[in-house]
mmCIF file of C-alpha atoms and ligand atoms in Angstrom:
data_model
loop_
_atom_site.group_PDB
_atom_site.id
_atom_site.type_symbol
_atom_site.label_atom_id
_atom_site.label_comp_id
_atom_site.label_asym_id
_atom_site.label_seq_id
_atom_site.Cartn_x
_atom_site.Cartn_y
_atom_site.Cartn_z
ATOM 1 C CA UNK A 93 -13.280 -17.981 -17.581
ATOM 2 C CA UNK A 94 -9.533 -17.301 -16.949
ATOM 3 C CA UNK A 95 -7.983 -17.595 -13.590
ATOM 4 C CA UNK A 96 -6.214 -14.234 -12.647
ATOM 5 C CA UNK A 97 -2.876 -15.351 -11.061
ATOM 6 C CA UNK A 98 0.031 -13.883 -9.075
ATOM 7 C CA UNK A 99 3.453 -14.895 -11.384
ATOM 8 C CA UNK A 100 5.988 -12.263 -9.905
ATOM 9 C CA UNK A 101 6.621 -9.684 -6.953
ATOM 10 C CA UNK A 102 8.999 -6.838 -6.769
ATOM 11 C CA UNK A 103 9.241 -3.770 -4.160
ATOM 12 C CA UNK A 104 11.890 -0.972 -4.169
ATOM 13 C CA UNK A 105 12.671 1.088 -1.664
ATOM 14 C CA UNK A 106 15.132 4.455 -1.717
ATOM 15 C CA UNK A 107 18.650 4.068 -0.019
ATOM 16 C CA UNK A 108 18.140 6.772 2.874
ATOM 17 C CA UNK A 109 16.479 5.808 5.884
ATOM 18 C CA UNK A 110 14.929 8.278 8.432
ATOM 19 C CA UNK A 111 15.205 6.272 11.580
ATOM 20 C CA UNK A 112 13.485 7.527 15.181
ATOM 21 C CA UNK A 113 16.524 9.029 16.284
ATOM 22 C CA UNK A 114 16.690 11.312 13.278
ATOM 23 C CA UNK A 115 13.114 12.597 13.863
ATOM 24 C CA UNK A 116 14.420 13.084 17.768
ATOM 25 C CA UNK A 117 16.945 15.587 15.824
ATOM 26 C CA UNK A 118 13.821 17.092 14.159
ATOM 27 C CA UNK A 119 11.142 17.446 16.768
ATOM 28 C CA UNK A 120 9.824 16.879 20.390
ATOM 29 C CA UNK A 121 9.901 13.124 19.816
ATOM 30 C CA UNK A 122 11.208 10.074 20.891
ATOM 31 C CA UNK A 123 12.064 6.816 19.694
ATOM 32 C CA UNK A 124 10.175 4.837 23.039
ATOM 33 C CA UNK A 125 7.104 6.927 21.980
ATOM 34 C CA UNK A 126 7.508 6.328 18.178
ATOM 35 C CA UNK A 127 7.783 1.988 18.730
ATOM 36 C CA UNK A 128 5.499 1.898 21.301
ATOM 37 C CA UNK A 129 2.618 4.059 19.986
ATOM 38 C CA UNK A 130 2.769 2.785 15.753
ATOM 39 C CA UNK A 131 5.546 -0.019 15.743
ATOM 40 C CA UNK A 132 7.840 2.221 13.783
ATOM 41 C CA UNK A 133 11.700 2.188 13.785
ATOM 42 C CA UNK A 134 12.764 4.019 10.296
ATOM 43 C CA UNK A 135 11.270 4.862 7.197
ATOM 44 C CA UNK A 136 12.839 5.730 3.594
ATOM 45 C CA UNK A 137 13.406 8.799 1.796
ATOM 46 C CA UNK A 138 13.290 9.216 -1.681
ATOM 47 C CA UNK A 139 15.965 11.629 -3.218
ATOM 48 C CA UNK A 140 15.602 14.635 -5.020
ATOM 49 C CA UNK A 141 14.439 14.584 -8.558
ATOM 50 C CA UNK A 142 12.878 10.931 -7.923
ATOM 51 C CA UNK A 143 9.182 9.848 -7.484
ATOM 52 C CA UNK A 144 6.533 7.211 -7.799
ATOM 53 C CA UNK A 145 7.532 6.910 -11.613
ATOM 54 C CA UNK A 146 11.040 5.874 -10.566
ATOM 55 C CA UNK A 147 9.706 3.289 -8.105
ATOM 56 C CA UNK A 148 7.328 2.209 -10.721
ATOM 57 C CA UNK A 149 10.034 1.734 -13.237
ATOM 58 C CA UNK A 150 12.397 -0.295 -11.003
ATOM 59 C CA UNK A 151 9.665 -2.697 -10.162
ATOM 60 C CA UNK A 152 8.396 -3.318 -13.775
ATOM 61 C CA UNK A 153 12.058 -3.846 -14.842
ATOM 62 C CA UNK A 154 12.451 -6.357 -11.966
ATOM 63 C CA UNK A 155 9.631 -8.185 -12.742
ATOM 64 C CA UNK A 156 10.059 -9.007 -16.324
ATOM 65 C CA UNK A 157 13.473 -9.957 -15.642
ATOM 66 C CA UNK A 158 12.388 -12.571 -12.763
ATOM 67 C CA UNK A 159 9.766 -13.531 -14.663
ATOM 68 C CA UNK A 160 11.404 -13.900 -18.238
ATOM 69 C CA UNK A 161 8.545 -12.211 -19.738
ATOM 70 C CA UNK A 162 8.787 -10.057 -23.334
ATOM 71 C CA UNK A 163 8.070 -6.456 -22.108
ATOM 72 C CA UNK A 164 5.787 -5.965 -25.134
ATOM 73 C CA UNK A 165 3.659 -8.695 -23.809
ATOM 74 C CA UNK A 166 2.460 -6.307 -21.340
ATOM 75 C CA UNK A 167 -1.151 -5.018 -21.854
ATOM 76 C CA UNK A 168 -1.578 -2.302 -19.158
ATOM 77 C CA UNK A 169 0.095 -0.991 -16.161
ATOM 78 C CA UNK A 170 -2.406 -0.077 -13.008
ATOM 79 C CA UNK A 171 -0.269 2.445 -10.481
ATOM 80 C CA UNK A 172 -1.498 2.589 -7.223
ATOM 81 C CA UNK A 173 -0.836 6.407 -5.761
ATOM 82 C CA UNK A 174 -1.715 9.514 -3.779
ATOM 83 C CA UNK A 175 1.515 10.733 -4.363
ATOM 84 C CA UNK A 176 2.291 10.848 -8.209
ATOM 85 C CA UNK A 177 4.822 12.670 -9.249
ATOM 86 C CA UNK A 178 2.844 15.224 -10.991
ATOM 87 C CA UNK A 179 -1.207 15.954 -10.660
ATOM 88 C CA UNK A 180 -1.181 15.989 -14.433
ATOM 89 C CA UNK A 181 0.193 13.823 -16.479
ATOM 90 C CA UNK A 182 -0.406 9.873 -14.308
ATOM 91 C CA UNK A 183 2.525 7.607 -13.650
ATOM 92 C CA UNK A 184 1.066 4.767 -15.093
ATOM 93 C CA UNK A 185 1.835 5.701 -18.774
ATOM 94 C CA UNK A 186 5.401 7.385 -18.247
ATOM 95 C CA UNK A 187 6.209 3.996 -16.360
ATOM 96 C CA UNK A 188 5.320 1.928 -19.472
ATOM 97 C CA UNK A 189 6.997 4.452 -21.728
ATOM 98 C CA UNK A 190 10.159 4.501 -19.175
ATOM 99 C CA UNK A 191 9.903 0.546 -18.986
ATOM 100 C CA UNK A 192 10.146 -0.518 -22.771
ATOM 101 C CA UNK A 193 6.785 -1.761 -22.498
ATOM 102 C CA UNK A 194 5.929 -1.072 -26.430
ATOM 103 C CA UNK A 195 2.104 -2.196 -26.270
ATOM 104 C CA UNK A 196 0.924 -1.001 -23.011
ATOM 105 C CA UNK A 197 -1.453 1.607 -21.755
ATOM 106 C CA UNK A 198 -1.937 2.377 -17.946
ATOM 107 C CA UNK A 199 -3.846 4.131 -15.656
ATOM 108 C CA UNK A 200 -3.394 5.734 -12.102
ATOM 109 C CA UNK A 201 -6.110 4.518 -8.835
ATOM 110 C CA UNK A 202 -6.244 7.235 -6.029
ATOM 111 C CA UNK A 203 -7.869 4.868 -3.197
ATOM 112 C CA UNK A 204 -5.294 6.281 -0.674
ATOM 113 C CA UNK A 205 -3.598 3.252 1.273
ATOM 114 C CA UNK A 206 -6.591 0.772 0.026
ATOM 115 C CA UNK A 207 -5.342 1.791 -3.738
ATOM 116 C CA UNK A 208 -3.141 -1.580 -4.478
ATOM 117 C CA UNK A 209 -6.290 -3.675 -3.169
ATOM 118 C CA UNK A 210 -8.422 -1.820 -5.140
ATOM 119 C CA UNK A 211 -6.237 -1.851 -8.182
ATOM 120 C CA UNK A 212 -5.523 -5.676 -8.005
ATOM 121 C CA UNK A 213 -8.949 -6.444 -7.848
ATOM 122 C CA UNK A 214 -9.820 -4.057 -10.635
ATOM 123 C CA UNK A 215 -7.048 -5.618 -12.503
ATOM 124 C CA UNK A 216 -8.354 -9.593 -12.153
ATOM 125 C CA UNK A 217 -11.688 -8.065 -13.707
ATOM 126 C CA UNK A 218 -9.607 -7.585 -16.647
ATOM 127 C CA UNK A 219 -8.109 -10.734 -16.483
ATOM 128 C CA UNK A 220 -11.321 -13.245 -15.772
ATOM 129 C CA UNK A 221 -13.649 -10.967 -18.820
ATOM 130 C CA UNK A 222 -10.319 -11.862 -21.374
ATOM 131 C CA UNK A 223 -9.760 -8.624 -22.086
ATOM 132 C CA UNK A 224 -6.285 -8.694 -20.953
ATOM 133 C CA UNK A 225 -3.055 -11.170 -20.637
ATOM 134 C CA UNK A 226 -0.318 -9.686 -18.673
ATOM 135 C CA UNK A 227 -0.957 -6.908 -16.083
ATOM 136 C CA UNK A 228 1.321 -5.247 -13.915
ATOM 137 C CA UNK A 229 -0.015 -3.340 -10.665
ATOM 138 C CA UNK A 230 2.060 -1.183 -8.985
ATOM 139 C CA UNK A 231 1.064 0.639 -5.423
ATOM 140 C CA UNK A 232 3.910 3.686 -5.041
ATOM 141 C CA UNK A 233 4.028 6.577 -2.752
ATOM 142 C CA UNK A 234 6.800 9.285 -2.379
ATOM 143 C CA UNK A 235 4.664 10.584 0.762
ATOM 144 C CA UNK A 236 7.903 12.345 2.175
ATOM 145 C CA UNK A 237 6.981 15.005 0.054
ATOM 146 C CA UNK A 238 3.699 15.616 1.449
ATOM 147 C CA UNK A 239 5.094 15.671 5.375
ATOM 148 C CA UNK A 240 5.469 18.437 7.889
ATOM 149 C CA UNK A 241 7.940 17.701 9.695
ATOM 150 C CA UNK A 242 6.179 20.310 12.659
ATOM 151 C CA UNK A 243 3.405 17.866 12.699
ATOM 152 C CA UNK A 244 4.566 15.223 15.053
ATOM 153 C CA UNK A 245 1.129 12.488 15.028
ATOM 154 C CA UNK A 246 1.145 12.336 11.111
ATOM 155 C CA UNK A 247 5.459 12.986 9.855
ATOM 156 C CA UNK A 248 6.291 9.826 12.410
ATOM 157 C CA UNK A 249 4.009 7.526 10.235
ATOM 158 C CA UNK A 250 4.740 8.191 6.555
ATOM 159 C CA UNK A 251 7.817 6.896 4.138
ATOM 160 C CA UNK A 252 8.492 6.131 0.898
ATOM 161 C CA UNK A 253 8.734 3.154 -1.758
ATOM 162 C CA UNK A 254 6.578 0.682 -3.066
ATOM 163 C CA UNK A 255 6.130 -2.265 -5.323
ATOM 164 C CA UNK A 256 4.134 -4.068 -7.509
ATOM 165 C CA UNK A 257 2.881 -8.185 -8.987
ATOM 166 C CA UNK A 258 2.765 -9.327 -12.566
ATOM 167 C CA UNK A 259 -1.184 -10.813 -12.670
ATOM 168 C CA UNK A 260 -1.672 -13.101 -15.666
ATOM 169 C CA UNK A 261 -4.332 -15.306 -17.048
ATOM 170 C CA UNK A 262 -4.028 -18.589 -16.686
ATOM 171 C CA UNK A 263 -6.000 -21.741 -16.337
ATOM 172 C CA UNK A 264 -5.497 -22.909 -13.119
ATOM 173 C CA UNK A 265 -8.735 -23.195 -11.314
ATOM 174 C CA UNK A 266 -8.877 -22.260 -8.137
ATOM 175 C CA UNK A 267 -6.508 -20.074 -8.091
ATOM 176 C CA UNK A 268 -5.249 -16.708 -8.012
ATOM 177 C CA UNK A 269 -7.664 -13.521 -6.860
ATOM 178 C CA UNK A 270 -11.064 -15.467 -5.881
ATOM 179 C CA UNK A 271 -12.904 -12.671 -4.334
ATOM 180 C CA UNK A 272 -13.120 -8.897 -2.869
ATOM 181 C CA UNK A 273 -15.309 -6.750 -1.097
ATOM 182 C CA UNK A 274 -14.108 -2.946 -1.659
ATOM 183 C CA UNK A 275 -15.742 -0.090 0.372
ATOM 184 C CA UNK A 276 -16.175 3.931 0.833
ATOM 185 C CA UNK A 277 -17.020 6.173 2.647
ATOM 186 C CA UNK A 278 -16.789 9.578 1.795
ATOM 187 C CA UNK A 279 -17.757 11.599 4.798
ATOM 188 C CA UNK A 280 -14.125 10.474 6.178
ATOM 189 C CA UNK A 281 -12.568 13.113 3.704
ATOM 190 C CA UNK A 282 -11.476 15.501 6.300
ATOM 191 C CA UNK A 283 -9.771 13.176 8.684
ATOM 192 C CA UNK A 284 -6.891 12.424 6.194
ATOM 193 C CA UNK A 285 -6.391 14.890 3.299
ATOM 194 C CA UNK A 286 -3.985 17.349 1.727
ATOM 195 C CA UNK A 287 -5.854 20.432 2.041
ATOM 196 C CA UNK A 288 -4.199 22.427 -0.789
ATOM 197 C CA UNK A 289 -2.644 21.868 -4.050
ATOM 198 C CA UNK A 290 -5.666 20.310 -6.049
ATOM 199 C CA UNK A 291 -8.222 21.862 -7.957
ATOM 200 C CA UNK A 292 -10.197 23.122 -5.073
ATOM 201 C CA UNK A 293 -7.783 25.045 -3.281
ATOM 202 C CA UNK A 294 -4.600 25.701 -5.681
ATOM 203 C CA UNK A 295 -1.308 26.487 -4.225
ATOM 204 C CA UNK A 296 -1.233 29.931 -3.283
ATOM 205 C CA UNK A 297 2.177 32.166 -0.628
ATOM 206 C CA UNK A 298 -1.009 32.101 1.837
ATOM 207 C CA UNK A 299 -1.925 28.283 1.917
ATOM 208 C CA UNK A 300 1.974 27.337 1.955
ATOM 209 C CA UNK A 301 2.705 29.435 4.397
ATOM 210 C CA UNK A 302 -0.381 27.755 6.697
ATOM 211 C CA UNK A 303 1.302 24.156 5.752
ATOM 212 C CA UNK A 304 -1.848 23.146 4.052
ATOM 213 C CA UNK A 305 -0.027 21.000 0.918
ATOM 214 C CA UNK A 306 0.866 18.604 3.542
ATOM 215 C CA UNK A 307 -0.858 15.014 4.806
ATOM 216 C CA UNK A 308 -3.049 15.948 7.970
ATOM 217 C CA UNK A 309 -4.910 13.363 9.601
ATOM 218 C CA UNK A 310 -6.793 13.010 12.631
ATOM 219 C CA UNK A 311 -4.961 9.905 13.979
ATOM 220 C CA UNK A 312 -7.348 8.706 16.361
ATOM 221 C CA UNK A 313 -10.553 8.285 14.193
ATOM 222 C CA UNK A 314 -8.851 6.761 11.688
ATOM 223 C CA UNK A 315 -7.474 4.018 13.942
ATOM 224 C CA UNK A 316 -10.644 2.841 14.620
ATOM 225 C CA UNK A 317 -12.191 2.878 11.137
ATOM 226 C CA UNK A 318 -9.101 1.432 10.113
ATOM 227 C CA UNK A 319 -9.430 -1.511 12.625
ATOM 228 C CA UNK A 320 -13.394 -2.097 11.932
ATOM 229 C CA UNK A 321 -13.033 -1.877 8.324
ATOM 230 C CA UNK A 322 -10.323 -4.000 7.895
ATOM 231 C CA UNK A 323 -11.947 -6.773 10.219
ATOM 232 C CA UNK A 324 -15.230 -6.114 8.922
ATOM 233 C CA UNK A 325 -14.533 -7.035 5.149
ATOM 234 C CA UNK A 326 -12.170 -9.483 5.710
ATOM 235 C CA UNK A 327 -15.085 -11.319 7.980
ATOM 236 C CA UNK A 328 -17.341 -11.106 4.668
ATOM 237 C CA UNK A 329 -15.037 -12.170 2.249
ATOM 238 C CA UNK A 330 -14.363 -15.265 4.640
ATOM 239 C CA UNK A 331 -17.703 -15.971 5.317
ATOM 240 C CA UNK A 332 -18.809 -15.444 1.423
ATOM 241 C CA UNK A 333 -16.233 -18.253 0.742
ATOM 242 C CA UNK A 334 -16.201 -20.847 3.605
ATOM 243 C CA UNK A 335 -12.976 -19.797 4.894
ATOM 244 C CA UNK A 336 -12.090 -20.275 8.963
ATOM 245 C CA UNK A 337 -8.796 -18.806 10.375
ATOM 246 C CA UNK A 338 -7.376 -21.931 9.584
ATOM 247 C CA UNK A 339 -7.663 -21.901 6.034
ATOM 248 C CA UNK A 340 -5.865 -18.489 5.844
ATOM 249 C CA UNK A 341 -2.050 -19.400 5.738
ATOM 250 C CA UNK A 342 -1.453 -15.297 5.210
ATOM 251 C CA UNK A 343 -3.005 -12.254 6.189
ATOM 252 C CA UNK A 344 -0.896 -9.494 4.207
ATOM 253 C CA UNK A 345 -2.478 -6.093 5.864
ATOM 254 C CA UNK A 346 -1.719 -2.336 5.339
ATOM 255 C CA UNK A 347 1.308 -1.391 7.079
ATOM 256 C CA UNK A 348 -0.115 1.636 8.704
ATOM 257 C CA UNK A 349 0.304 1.289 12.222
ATOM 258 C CA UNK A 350 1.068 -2.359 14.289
ATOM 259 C CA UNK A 351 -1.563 -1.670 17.160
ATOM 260 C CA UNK A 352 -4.062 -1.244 13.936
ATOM 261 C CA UNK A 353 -3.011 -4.306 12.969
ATOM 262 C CA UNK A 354 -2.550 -6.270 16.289
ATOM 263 C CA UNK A 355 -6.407 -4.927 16.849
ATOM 264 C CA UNK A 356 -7.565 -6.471 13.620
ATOM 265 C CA UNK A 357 -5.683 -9.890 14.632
ATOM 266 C CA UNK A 358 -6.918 -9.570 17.607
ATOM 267 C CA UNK A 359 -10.792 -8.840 16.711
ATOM 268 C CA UNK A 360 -10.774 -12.068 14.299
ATOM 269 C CA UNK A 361 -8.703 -13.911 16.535
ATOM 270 C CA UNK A 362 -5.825 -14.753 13.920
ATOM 271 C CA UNK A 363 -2.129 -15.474 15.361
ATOM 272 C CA UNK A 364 0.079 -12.708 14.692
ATOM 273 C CA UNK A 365 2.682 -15.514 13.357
ATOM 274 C CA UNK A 366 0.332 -15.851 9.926
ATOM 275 C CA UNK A 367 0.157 -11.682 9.524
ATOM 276 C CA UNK A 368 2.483 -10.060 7.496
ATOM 277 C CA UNK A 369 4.876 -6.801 9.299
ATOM 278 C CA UNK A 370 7.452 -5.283 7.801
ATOM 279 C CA UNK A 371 6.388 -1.819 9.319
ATOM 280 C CA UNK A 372 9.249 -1.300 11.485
ATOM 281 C CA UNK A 373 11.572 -0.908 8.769
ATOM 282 C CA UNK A 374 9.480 1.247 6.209
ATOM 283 C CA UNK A 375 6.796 2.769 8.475
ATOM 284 C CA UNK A 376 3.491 3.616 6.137
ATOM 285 C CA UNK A 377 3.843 3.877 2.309
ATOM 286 C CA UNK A 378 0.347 3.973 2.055
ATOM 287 C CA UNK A 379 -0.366 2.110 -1.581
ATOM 288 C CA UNK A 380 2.899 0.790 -1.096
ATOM 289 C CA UNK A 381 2.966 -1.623 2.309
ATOM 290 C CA UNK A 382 0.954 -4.393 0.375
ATOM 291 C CA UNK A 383 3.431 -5.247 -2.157
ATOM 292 C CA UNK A 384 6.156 -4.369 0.085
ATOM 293 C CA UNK A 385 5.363 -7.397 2.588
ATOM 294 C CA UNK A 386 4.399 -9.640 -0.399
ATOM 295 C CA UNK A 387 8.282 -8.888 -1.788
ATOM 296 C CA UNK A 388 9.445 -9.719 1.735
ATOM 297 C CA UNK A 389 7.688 -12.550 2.733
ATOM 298 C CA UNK A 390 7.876 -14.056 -1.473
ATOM 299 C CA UNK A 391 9.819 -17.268 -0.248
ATOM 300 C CA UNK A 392 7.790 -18.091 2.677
ATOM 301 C CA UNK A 393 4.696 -18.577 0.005
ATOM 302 C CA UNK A 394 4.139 -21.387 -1.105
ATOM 303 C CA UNK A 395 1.455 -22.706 -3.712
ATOM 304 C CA UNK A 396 -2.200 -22.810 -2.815
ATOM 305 C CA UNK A 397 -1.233 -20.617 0.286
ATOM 306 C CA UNK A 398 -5.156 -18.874 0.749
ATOM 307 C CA UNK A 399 -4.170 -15.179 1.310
ATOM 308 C CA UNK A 400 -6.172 -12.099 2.462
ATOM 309 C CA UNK A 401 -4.979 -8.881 1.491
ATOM 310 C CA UNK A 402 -6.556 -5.982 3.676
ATOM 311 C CA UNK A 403 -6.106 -2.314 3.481
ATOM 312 C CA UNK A 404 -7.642 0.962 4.674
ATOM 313 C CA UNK A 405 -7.052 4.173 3.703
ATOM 314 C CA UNK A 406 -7.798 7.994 3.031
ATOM 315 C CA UNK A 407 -11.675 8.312 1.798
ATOM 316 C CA UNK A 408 -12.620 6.439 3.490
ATOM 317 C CA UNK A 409 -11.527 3.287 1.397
ATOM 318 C CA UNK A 410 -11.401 0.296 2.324
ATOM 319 C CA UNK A 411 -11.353 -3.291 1.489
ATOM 320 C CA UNK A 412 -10.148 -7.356 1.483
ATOM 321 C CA UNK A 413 -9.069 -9.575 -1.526
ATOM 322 C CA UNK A 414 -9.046 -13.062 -1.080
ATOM 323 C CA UNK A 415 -6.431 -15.242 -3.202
ATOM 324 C CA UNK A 416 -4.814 -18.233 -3.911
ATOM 325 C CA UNK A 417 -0.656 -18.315 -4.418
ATOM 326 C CA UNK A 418 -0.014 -19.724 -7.278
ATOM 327 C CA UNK A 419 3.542 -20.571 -7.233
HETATM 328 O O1 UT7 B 571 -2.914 4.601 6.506
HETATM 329 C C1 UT7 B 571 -3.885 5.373 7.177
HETATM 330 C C2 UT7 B 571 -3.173 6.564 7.671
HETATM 331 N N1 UT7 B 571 -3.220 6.916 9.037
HETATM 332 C C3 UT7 B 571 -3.341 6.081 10.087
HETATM 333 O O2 UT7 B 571 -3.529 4.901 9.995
HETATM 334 C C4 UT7 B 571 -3.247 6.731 11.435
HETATM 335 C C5 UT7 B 571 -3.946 5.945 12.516
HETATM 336 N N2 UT7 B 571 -3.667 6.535 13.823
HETATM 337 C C6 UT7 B 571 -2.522 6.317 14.478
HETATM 338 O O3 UT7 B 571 -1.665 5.575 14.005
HETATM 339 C C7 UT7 B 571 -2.346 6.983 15.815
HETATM 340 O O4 UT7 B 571 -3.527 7.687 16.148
HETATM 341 C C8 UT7 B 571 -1.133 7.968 15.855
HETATM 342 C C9 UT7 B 571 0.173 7.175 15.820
HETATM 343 C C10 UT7 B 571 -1.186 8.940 14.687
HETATM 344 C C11 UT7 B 571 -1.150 8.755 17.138
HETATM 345 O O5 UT7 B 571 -1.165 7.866 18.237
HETATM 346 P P1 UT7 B 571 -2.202 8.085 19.435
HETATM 347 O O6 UT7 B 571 -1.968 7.014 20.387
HETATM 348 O O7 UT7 B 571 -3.576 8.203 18.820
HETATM 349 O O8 UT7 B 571 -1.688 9.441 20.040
HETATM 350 P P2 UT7 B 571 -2.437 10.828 20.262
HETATM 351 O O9 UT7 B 571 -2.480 11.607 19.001
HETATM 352 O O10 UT7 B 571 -3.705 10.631 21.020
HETATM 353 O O11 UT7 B 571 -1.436 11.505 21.246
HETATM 354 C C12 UT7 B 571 -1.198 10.986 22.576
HETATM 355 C C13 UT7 B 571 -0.158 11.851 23.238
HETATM 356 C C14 UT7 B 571 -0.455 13.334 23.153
HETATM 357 O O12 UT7 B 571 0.040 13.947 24.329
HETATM 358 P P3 UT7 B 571 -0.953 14.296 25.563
HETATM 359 O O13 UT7 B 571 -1.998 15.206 24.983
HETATM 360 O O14 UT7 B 571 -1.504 12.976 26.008
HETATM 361 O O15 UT7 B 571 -0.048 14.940 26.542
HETATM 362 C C15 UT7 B 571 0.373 13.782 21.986
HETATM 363 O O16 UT7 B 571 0.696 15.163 22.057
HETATM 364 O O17 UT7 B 571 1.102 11.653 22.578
HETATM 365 C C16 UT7 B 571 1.602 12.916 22.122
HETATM 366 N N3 UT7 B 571 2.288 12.705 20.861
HETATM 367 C C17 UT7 B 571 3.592 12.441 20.765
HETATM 368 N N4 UT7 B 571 4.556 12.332 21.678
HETATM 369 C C18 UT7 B 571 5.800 12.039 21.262
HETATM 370 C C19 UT7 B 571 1.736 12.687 19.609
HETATM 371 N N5 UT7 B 571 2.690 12.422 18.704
HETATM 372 C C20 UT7 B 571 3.850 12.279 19.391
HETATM 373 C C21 UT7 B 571 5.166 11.985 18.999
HETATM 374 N N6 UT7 B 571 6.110 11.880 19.949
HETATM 375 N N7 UT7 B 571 5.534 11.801 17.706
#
């Protein structure tokens, strides 16, 4: 069976940063609150008339030119979103069309914040069967568009941008994504949801005028799902594989709020210096955070680094992939 391997990173992020201060402008906020209570110093903004496509296409393009690799060697293109740019047509297949890649199909994964997780490890399934070559995930948001700015728990939280890996058979045992354990449960819907705009409740003057198309979330339950799920699978996948804190040389965890993720550090006992943050600067992308800190951190990886990605999101999702760095 082919390994499925890590061979490139890439993350984007827009130009315009919304730092603490701004949001003082904005609302009864302040920065002390803000860094204190989630970690957060700014977040990005995504212009006007750009999306999750455009982040999509910036990453593809960057990865094939780090990589070297013929854009029509691409076989399929899994984006990551909650946010696409439109609920009808997916970004997936505009972001191959936009990116030159001449033989590739694609698809869009909704698993909220757990979607890169889940679309990696959907992706390697691909990759070990031999059905595919060359894969591209991608996890994107543009959740700017989906905040109200009146809401001061949730609009703190959320920016945009986003990233993605090239994943590639090889043979190279031992390496690459090893193992996952992915979980759901659905009676979290309510606590983090865009009430309006989908099939269920179309847009209508009444709905928009209540702020229902934006993100609410009940802040406070999801911290604590968010901090047993994401200790809770990463304990199985260790256990399921032999692995002791030791082993791990990098914990890459959703960047959704850094109490959440000093709690699960703190309920597995890992040091802090072996978990990936970057959440200060970019605040919660949701799909996003994952291959944001992998982009950041790239050079610090080294080969047969053991990594555990782990994620929790809107659902509830949830889950932790186990790999080995491959370069
Ligand atoms: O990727 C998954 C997506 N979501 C999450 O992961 C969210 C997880 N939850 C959280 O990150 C935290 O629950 C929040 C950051 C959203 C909120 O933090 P908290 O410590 O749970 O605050 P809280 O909502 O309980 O509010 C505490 C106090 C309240 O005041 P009182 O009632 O104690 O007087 C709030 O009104 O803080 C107040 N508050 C604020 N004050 C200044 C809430 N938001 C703000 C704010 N600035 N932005």
């Amino acid at each position: 069976m082919n390994q499925a391997i890590i061979t490139a990173v890439s993350g984007y992020v827009p130009e315009e940063i919304l730092s603490n201060q701004d949001l003082e402008k904005m609302m009864e906020t302040n920065d002390e609150w803000i860094t204190s209570r989630t970690g957060i110093k700014e977040r990005r903004v995504m212009p006007e008339g750009q999306a999750v496509t455009h982040i999509g296409i910036q990453t593809v393009k960057d990865i094939l030119a780090k990589s070297n690799t013929d854009p029509a060697s691409i076989d399929l293109v899994i984006c990551a979103t909650c946010t696409g740019d439109y609920s009808l047509p997916d970004c997936a297949n505009s972001i191959c069309y936009q990116s030159g890649l001449s033989k590739a199909f694609g698809f869009d994964v909704n698993a909220a914040c757990s979607g890169f997780v889940f679309s990696l490890h959907t992706a390697a399934q691909f990759i070990k069967t031999g059905a595919y070559k060359k894969i591209i995930v991608i996890g994107a948001e543009k959740l700017t568009s989906f905040m109200n700015y009146e809401d001061r728990t949730t609009s703190i939280i959320f920016g945009d941008g986003g990233g993605g890996v090239l994943l590639e058979a090889a043979e190279m045992e031992g390496y690459g994504v090893i193992d996952a354990e992915l979980a759901g449960d659905g009676s979290g819907k309510d606590m983090l949801r865009i009430d309006a705009g989908g099939s269920l409740n179309p847009l209508t003057p009444e709905n928009i005028g209540e702020r229902r198309h934006y993100v609410s979330q009940d802040g406070k339950k999801i911290f604590k799902r968010a901090v047993s799920g994401m200790s809770t699978s990463m304990s199985a996948v260790m256990k399921r594989n032999g692995l002791v804190n030791d082993d791990l040389a990098w914990v890459v965890p959703h960047q959704a709020n850094l109490r959440i993720i000093s709690s699960v550090a703190n309920q597995l006992d890992f040091p802090m210096d072996r978990v990936m943050v970057n959440i200060e600067k970019y605040g919660n992308t949701s799909a996003g955070t994952i291959p944001l800190c992998l982009w950041e951190y790239e050079s610090q990886l080294k080969k047969g680094d053991n990594v555990m990605l782990t994620a929790f999101g809107g659902g509830f999702t949830w889950g932790s992939l186990y790999l080995k760095w491959a370069y």
